[in-house]
Amino acid sequence: LLSIPSAYSELKRSKYILFLTLLGFCFGCSLTRTLDEGQYMVYENNLSGIEKSNQEELTNLIEQEPNTRFLGTSIGVLIYRFGESFYDSAKVVQELQTVNQELAEVRLQIDTVSTNLRLRKKEDKLKTKAEALQDKLEYGNALMKTGNPLVILDSGLIEKTYRNMQGYLVNHGFFDSKVKYSVETKKQKATVTYQITENKPYLIDSIYTRSDNPEILKLLNQYSRNTLIKQGEIYNQDHIAAERNRL
């Protein structure tokens, strides 16, 4: 029999071996190995040219973010692929069809005998099972939900990001701004660069309040110091909408 100290040492040694095994597995798995020809993983996003606009808000408009990586690989992608290796969507579809058919039959019986508690319980059970299978069909098994699929370059989403950035800049006073993007690929890895030319932003030159009702005008002037729109600031559509709601 092992003593407690030696058993503890053996446990630590086993964990260390397991860690090294998993680490070796991670390094041996290329993130791009499952990609078809012409497909690229999103490896990096770059945003340049920002001087006065909000970089964080513009970055949040990017539709495709690279997978989180550690030491050249992504644990999330590895977990997702492991779950995907024994996921059979065709089997899930078949199970879902069978459950939905059984559920339809039970509901027909309930229409005839609506007070039957056994049928009601069976209906609830089948509904829960159908919802779980639908969820599994859409998002995969538990491991696939825990991990993340590899982010594959999508030109449509790049275009959407471009349009979102252009709209954001216009709504925040950069009416003459321009947005361009470029994609650089190497070994099935894509680096997307968004180049922004802000140009000079438009400032709020003057603010005035007008109303045909003198009482309303009095109230507006009374609370004017709380306004969200400030003279000399860069035009911001969000501030104008918030000010409208405030009034």
mmCIF file of N, CA and C in Angstrom, residues 12 38 40 43 49 51 57 64 75 78 128 134 148 167 184-185 221 223 227:
data_model
loop_
_atom_site.group_PDB
_atom_site.id
_atom_site.type_symbol
_atom_site.label_atom_id
_atom_site.label_comp_id
_atom_site.label_asym_id
_atom_site.label_seq_id
_atom_site.Cartn_x
_atom_site.Cartn_y
_atom_site.Cartn_z
ATOM 1 N N LYS A 12 0.212 13.993 -8.194
ATOM 2 C CA LYS A 12 0.807 15.179 -8.805
ATOM 3 C C LYS A 12 1.531 14.800 -10.095
ATOM 4 N N GLY A 38 -9.040 27.825 -50.254
ATOM 5 C CA GLY A 38 -9.750 29.086 -50.429
ATOM 6 C C GLY A 38 -10.394 29.603 -49.162
ATOM 7 N N TYR A 40 -10.010 30.763 -45.098
ATOM 8 C CA TYR A 40 -8.988 31.353 -44.237
ATOM 9 C C TYR A 40 -9.575 31.613 -42.858
ATOM 10 N N TYR A 43 -7.256 35.666 -38.421
ATOM 11 C CA TYR A 43 -6.128 35.593 -37.498
ATOM 12 C C TYR A 43 -5.951 36.883 -36.703
ATOM 13 N N GLY A 49 -5.734 54.781 -38.257
ATOM 14 C CA GLY A 49 -6.197 56.086 -38.718
ATOM 15 C C GLY A 49 -7.087 56.825 -37.738
ATOM 16 N N GLU A 51 -8.009 59.148 -34.783
ATOM 17 C CA GLU A 51 -7.415 60.245 -34.036
ATOM 18 C C GLU A 51 -8.381 60.837 -33.011
ATOM 19 N N GLU A 57 -15.342 51.865 -29.473
ATOM 20 C CA GLU A 57 -16.660 51.694 -30.081
ATOM 21 C C GLU A 57 -16.543 51.234 -31.526
ATOM 22 N N GLN A 64 -16.348 39.985 -37.106
ATOM 23 C CA GLN A 64 -15.622 38.732 -36.907
ATOM 24 C C GLN A 64 -14.377 38.957 -36.061
ATOM 25 N N ILE A 75 -7.740 26.760 -27.268
ATOM 26 C CA ILE A 75 -8.364 25.689 -26.483
ATOM 27 C C ILE A 75 -9.849 25.571 -26.842
ATOM 28 N N LEU A 78 -10.247 23.633 -30.025
ATOM 29 C CA LEU A 78 -9.940 22.217 -29.806
ATOM 30 C C LEU A 78 -11.101 21.505 -29.116
ATOM 31 N N THR A 128 -40.319 19.173 -23.794
ATOM 32 C CA THR A 128 -38.986 19.440 -23.245
ATOM 33 C C THR A 128 -37.911 18.724 -24.053
ATOM 34 N N GLN A 134 -33.822 20.392 -30.484
ATOM 35 C CA GLN A 134 -33.721 21.552 -31.374
ATOM 36 C C GLN A 134 -32.503 22.389 -31.014
ATOM 37 N N ASN A 148 -15.574 26.810 -29.072
ATOM 38 C CA ASN A 148 -15.916 27.796 -30.101
ATOM 39 C C ASN A 148 -15.496 27.280 -31.464
ATOM 40 N N GLY A 167 -21.196 54.311 -41.158
ATOM 41 C CA GLY A 167 -22.385 54.892 -40.552
ATOM 42 C C GLY A 167 -22.100 55.485 -39.186
ATOM 43 N N GLU A 184 -5.068 40.538 -45.961
ATOM 44 C CA GLU A 184 -3.790 39.902 -46.290
ATOM 45 C C GLU A 184 -3.842 38.444 -45.825
ATOM 46 N N THR A 185 -3.557 37.521 -46.729
ATOM 47 C CA THR A 185 -3.639 36.099 -46.388
ATOM 48 C C THR A 185 -2.264 35.440 -46.495
ATOM 49 N N ASN A 221 -36.118 76.697 -21.650
ATOM 50 C CA ASN A 221 -35.023 77.583 -21.244
ATOM 51 C C ASN A 221 -34.626 77.348 -19.791
ATOM 52 N N TYR A 223 -34.588 74.564 -18.155
ATOM 53 C CA TYR A 223 -33.782 73.346 -17.993
ATOM 54 C C TYR A 223 -32.685 73.227 -19.048
ATOM 55 N N THR A 227 -28.828 70.369 -20.792
ATOM 56 C CA THR A 227 -28.798 69.848 -22.146
ATOM 57 C C THR A 227 -27.586 68.952 -22.389
#
